[in-house]
XYZ file of C-alpha atoms in Angstrom:
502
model
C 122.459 101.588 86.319
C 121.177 98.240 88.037
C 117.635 97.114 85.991
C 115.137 99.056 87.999
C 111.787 99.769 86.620
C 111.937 103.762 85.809
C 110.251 106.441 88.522
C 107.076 108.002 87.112
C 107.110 111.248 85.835
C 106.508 114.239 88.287
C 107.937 117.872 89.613
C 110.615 118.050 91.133
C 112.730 121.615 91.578
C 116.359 122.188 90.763
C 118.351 122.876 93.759
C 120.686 125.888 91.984
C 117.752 127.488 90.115
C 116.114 130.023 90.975
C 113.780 129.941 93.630
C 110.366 128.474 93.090
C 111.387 127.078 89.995
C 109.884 123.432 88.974
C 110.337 121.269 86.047
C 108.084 118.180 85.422
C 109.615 115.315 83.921
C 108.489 113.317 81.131
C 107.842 109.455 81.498
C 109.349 109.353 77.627
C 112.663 110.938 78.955
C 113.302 109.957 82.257
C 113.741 106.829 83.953
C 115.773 105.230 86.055
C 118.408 104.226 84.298
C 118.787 107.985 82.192
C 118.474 109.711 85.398
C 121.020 111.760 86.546
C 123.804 110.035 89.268
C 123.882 111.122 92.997
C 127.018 112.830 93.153
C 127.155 111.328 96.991
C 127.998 107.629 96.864
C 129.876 107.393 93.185
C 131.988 104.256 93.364
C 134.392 105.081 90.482
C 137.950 105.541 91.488
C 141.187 105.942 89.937
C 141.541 102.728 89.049
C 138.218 101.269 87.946
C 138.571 104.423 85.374
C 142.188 102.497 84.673
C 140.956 99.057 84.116
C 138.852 100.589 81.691
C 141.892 101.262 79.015
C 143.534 98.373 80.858
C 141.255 95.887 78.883
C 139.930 97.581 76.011
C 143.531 99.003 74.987
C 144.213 95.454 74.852
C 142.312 94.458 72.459
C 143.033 91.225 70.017
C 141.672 93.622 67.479
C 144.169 96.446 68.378
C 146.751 94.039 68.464
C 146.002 93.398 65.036
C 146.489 96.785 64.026
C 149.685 97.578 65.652
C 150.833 94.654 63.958
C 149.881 95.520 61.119
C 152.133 98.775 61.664
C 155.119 96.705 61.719
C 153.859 94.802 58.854
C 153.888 97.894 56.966
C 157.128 99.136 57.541
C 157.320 101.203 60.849
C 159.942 100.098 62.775
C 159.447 99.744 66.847
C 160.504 103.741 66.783
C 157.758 104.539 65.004
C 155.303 102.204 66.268
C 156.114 104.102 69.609
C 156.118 107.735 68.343
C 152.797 106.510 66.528
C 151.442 105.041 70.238
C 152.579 108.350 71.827
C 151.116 110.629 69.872
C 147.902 108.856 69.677
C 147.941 108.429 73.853
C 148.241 112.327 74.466
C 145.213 113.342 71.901
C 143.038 110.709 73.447
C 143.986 111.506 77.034
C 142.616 115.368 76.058
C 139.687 114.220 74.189
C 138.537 111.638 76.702
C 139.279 113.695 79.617
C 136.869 116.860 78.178
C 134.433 114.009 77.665
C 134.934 112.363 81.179
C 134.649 115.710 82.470
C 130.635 116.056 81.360
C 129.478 112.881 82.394
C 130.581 113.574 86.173
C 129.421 117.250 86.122
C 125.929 116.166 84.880
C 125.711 112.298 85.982
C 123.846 111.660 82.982
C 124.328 108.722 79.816
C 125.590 109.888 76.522
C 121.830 109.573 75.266
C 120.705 112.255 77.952
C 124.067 114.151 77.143
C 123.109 114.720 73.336
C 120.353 116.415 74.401
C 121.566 119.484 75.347
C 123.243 119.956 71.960
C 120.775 118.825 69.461
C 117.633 118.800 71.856
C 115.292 116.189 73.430
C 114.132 114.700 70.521
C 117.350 114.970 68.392
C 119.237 113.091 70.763
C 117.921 110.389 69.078
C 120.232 110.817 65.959
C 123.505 110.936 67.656
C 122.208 107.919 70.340
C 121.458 105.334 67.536
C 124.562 105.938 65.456
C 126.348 105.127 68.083
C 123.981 101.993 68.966
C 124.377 100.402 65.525
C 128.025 100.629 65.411
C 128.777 99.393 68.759
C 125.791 96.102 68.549
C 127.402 95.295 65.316
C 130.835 95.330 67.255
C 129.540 93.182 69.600
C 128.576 90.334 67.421
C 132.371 90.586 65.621
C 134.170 90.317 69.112
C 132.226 87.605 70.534
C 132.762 85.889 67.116
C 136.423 86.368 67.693
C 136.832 85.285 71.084
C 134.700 82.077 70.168
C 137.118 81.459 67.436
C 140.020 81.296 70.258
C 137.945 79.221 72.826
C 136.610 76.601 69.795
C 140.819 76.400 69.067
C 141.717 75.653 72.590
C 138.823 73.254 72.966
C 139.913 71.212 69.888
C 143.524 71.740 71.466
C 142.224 69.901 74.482
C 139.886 67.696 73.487
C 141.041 66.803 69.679
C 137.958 64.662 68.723
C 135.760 67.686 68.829
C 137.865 68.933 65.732
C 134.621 66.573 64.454
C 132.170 69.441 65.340
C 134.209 71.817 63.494
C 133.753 70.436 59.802
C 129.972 71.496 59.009
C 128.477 74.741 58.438
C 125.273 75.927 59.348
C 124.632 79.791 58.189
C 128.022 79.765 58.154
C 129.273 78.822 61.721
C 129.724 74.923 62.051
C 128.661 73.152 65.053
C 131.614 74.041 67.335
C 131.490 77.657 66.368
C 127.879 78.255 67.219
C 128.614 76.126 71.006
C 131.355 78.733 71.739
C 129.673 81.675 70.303
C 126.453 80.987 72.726
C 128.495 79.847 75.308
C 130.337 83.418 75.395
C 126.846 85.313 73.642
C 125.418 84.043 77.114
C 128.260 84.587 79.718
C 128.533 88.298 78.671
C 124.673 88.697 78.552
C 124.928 87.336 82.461
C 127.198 89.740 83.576
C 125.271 92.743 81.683
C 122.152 91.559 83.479
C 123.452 92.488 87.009
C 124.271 96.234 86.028
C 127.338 98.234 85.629
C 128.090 97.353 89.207
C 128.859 93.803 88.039
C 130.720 94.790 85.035
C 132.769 97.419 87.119
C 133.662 94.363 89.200
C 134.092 92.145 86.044
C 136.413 94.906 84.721
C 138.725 95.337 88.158
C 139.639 91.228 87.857
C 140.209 91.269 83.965
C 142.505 94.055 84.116
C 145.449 92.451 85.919
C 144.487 88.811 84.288
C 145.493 90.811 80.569
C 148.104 93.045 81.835
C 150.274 89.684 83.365
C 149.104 87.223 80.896
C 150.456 89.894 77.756
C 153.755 90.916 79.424
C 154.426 86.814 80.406
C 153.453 86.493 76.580
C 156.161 88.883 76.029
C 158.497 88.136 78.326
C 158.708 84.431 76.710
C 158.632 85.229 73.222
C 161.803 87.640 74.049
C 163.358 85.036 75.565
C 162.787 82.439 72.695
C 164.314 85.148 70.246
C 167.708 84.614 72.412
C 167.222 88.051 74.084
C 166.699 90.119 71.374
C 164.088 91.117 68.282
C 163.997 92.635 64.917
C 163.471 96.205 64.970
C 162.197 96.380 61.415
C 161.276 94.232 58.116
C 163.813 93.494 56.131
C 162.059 96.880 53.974
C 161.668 99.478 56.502
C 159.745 102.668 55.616
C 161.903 106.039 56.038
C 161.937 109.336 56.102
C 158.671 111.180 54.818
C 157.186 108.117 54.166
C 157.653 106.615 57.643
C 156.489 110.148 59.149
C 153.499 109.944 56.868
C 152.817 106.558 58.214
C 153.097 107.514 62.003
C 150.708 110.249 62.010
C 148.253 108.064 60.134
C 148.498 105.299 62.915
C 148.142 107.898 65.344
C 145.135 109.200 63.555
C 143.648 105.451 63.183
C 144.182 104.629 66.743
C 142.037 107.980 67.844
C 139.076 106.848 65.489
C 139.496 103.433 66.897
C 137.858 105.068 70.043
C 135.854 107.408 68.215
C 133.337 105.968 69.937
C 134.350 105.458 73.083
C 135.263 109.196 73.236
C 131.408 110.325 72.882
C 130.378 107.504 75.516
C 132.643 108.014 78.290
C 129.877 109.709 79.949
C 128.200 106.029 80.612
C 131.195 105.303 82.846
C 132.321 108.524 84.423
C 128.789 109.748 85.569
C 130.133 107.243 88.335
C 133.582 108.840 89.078
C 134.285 109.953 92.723
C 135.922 112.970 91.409
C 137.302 114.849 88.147
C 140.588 113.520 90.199
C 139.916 110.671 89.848
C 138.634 110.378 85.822
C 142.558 112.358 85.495
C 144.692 110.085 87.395
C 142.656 107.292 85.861
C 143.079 108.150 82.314
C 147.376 109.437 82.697
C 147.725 105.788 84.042
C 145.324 104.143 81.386
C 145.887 106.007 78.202
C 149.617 107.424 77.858
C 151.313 105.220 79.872
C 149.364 101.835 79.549
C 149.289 102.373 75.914
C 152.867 103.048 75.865
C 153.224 99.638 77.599
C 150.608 97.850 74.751
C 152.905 99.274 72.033
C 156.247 97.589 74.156
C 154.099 94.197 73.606
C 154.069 94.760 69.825
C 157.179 95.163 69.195
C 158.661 92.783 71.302
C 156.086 90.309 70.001
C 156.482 91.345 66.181
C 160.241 92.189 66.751
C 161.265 88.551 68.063
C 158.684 86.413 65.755
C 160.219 88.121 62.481
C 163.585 87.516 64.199
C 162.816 83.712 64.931
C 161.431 83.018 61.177
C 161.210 86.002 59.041
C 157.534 86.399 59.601
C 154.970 88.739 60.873
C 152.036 87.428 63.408
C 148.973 89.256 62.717
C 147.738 88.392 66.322
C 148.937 87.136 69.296
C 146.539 84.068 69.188
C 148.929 83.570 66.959
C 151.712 82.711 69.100
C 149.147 81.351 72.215
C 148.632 78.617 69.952
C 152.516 77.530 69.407
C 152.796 77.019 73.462
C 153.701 73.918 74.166
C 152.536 73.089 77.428
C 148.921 72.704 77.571
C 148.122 73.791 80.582
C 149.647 77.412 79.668
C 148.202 77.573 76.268
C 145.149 77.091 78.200
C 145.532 80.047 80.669
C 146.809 82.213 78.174
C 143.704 81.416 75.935
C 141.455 81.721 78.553
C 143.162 85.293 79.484
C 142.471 86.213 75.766
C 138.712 85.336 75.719
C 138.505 87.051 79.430
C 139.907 90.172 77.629
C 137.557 89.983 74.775
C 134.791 90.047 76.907
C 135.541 92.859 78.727
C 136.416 94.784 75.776
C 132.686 94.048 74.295
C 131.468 94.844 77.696
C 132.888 98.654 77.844
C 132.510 99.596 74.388
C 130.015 97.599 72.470
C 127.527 96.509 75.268
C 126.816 99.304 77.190
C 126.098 102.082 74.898
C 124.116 99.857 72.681
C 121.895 99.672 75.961
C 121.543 103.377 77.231
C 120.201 103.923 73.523
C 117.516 101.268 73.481
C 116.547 102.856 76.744
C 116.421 106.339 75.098
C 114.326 104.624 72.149
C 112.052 102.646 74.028
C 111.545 104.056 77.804
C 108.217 103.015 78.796
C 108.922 99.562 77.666
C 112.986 98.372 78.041
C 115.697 99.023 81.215
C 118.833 97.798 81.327
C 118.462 93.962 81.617
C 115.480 94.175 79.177
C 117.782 96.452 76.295
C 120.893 94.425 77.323
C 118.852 91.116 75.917
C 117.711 92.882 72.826
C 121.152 94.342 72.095
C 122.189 90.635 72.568
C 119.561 89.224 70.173
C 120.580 91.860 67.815
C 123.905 90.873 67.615
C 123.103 87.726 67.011
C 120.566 87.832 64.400
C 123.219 89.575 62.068
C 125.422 86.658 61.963
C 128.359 89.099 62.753
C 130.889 86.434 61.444
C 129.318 86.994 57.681
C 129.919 90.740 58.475
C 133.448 90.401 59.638
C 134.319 88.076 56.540
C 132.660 90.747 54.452
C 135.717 93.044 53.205
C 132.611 94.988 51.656
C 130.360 95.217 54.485
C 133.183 96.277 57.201
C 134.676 99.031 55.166
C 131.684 100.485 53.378
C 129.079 99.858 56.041
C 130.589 100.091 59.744
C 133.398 102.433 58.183
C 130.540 104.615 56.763
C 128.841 104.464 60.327
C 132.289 105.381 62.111
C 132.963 108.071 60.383
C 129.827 110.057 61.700
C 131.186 109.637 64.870
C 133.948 112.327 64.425
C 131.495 115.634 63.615
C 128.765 114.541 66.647
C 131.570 114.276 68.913
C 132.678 118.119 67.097
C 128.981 119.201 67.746
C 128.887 117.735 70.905
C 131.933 119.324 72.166
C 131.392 122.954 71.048
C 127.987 123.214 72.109
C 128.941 122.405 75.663
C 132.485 123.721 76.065
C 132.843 126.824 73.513
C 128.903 128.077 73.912
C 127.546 126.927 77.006
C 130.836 126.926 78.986
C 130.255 123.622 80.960
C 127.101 125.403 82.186
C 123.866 122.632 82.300
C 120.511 123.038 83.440
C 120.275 119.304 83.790
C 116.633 118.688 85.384
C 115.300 120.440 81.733
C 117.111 117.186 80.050
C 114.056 115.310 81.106
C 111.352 118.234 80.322
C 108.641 118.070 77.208
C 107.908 121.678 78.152
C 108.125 124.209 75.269
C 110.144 126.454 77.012
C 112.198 123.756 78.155
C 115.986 124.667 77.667
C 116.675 121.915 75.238
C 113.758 121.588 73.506
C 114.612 124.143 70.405
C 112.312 123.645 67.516
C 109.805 120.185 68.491
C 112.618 119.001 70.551
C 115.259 119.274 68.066
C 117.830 121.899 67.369
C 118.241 122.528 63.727
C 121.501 124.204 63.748
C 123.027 121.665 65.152
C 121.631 119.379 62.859
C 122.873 121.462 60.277
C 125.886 121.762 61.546
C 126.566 118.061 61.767
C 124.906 116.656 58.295
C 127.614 118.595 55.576
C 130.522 117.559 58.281
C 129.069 114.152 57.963
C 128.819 114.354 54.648
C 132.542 115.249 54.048
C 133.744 112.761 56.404
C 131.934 109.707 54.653
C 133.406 111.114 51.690
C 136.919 111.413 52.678
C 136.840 107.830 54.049
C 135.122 105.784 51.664
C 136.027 107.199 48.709
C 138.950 105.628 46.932
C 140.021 109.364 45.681
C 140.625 110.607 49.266
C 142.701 106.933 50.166
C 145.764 109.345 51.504
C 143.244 111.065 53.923
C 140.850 108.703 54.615
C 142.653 107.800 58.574
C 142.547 111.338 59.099
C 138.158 111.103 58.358
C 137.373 111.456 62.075
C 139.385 114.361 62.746
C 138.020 116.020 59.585
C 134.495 115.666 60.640
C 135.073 116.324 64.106
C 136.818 119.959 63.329
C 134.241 120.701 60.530
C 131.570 119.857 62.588
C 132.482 121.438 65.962
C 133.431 125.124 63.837
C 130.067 125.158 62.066
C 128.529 124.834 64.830
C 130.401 127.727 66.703
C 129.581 129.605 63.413
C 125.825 129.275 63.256
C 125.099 128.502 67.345
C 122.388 130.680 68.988
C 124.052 132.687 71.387
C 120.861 134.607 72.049
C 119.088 132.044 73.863
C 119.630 131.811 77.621
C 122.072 129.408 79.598
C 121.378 128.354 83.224
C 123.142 125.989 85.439
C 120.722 124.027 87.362
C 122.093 120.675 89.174
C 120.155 117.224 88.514
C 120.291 115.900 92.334
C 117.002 116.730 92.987
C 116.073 114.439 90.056
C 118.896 112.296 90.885
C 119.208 108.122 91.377
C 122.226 106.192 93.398
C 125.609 105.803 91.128
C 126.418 101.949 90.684
């Protein structure tokens, strides 16, 4: 939503309830930019949900990983059974979660409400906040880190400006880091309109730049590539090995799988969130994993060694003016990446924290500032930090999505009363016990519990990929255990509450 100051409360009545009935919303839990989306004059096609994968599936850090794969000992077979596999769960499991944000038109904030209640939104809203500012920081660091290379590339006597440290960025690293800190914090300013726009030109810029990447490194390897270290895994091993890279890549977008809501509460149609995501996810990822391999395959076959990014190999162009474009395409695809999944959520749950007082250009700054008062390249050089801390974090991702998910496809059957999202009343539908529902809270804390366990404790090594799915299945059946399937479910539409989509 653009940065509008929010509506004051009032009464407004839902247009499928029952007649007469009136709901007064709360200044603390609506505003403009958690109100519900107009379903008439959504912008969000097919392919604005496609660009979405088609620059965050790019990643330079998912690069890394898949990689990594290779490094490992899965040849390009199994990198591509891995990338399959992975593709078809996350097509389901974004899909479901596509599904709810155009049904309701409402942010994931607003969306936690209706399993764990006005008030306990809160929990589910700033997990998800911390993880993704914290993100933020780490991928602006890293696409700094490519733009100070090309810079010193270009201009060699700046290499000067890259000797000193101060809190441990020298002088070129804190230029490029502001440089990018402020480009993206532009862009957020002018609403998800501009990043929908900033999305549609990035998408084809990574998609051409990566397969020319491709294309060239294939030919360099005389037509052909390595399909395997000289060591490849087999047999149970390598099997073992796919299905945890499968499992990785879904917890990867653990979070983007409970935040999908921020984008497709914009979607034209559940059409168009489907053809979107078979385009995006199974066969654009399928298409990201042909880039590994070709890019791992014909590096080990040129020297016997394995890039760990393709920054890697942007740097060994030769011509400058191509290393520049291709650099430039990197850092363009870094920033949209931090725009989908690290910026906006981050946003929609300051909003939720603080509604009298932030919208979205006002929580986009603070996200911002947040990001980079944690000096996010100490956290990324931090082995510690990154595993313990944002792995802790990630893996209570996996039962809130499981909570999530049951409460609003096994109990309530896709059924919303959406206007009572925004109601203190004490009869409200989601209000439970002082707006939050305890058995969903205890439903999600022992889940929690055993995923943190299972992936930060060296015992449970073997299993730890597997964390999110082990939380998210523990979570979503104790929840169908212990749910209260006396209380009543209505369907009430949010339009009469309702703002214009971006």
């Amino acid at each position: 939503m653009t940065a509008v100051e929010g509506r004051p409360s009032g009464t407004v009545t839902g247009d499928t309830g029952a007649a007469g009935d009136t709901v007064a919303t709360s200044s603390v839990l609506y505003t403009y930019d958690l109100a519900p989306t107009k379903k008439h004059g959504r912008r969000w096609g097919a392919y604005n949900v496609f660009t979405l994968w088609a620059n965050d599936v790019h990643s330079l850090g998912n690069y890394a990983f898949a990689i990594g794969l290779f490094a490992l000992g899965l040849n390009i077979w199994g990198i591509l059974a891995a990338f399959a596999l992975a593709s078809v769960l996350l097509f389901l499991l974004l899909t479901l979660s596509g599904f709810m944000g155009h049904k309701t038109g409402v942010p994931f904030p607003v969306m936690s409400r209706i399993a764990f209640g006005i008030r306990g939104a809160k929990i589910p809203a700033a997990v998800r906040g911390v993880v993704a500012i914290a993100w933020f920081g780490i991928q602006t660091y890293l696409a700094s880190a490519v733009l100070s290379a090309l810079l010193v590339a270009m201009f060699p006597s700046l290499g000067d400006l890259d000797t000193n440290s101060l809190l441990g960025q020298s002088t070129l690293g804190w230029i490029s880091f502001l440089s990018l800190w402020v480009l993206q914090l532009l862009i957020v300013s002018y609403g998800m309109q501009m990043i929908r726009r900033y999305m549609a030109f990035a998408a084809p810029t990574t998609l051409i730049t990566m397969l020319a990447l491709a294309v060239w490194m294939f030919v360099r390897a005389d037509a052909s590539i390595s399909f395997s270290v000289d060591d490849p895994l087999t047999g149970g091993d390598m099997w073992l090995q796919v299905l945890q890279a499968a499992a990785l890549w879904v917890v990867i977008y653990g979070t983007f799988v409970l935040n999908f809501c921020d984008f497709s509460r914009s979607a034209k149609s559940r059409g168009s969130i489907v053809r979107g995501n078979v385009i995006g996810i199974p066969l654009n990822m399928l298409f990201f994993a042909g880039i590994v391999v070709v890019l791992s395959g014909a590096q080990f076959k040129l020297d016997g060694h394995v890039i760990t990014s393709p920054t890697d190999i942007v740097r060994t162009i030769p011509n400058m003016a191509l290393l520049a474009i291709a650099s430039l395409a990197l850092i363009a695809l870094t920033v949209a990446v931090n725009l989908l999944a690290n910026f906006v959520a981050p946003i929609y749950a300051l909003i939720d924290l603080f509604p009298r007082r932030l919208n979205f250009r006002r929580a986009g700054l603070v996200s911002a500032v947040i990001g980079l008062a944690i000096l996010p390249w100490n956290l990324y050089n931090s082995p510690v930090v990154v595993n313990y801390f944002l792995g802790g974090l990630g893996a209570l991702l996996g039962p809130l999505f499981g909570v999530i998910m049951a409460d609003y496809w096994l109990l309530r059957k896709a059924r919303v009363n959406v206007p009572d999202l925004y109601s203190e009343d004490p009869g409200g539908e989601y209000h439970y016990s002082r707006g939050f529902n305890p058995r969903a809270v205890a439903a999600f804390v022992p889940a929690a519990t055993i995923a943190v366990v299972v992936a930060l404790v060296p015992y449970f090594d073997a299993a730890a990929g597997f964390s999110w799915f082990v939380g998210a299945l523990l979570g979503a059946a104790l929840y169908a255990l212990i749910a209260d399937r006396t209380r009543q479910i209505r369907e009430v539409d949010g339009e009469a509450i309702a703002v214009a989509a971006e």
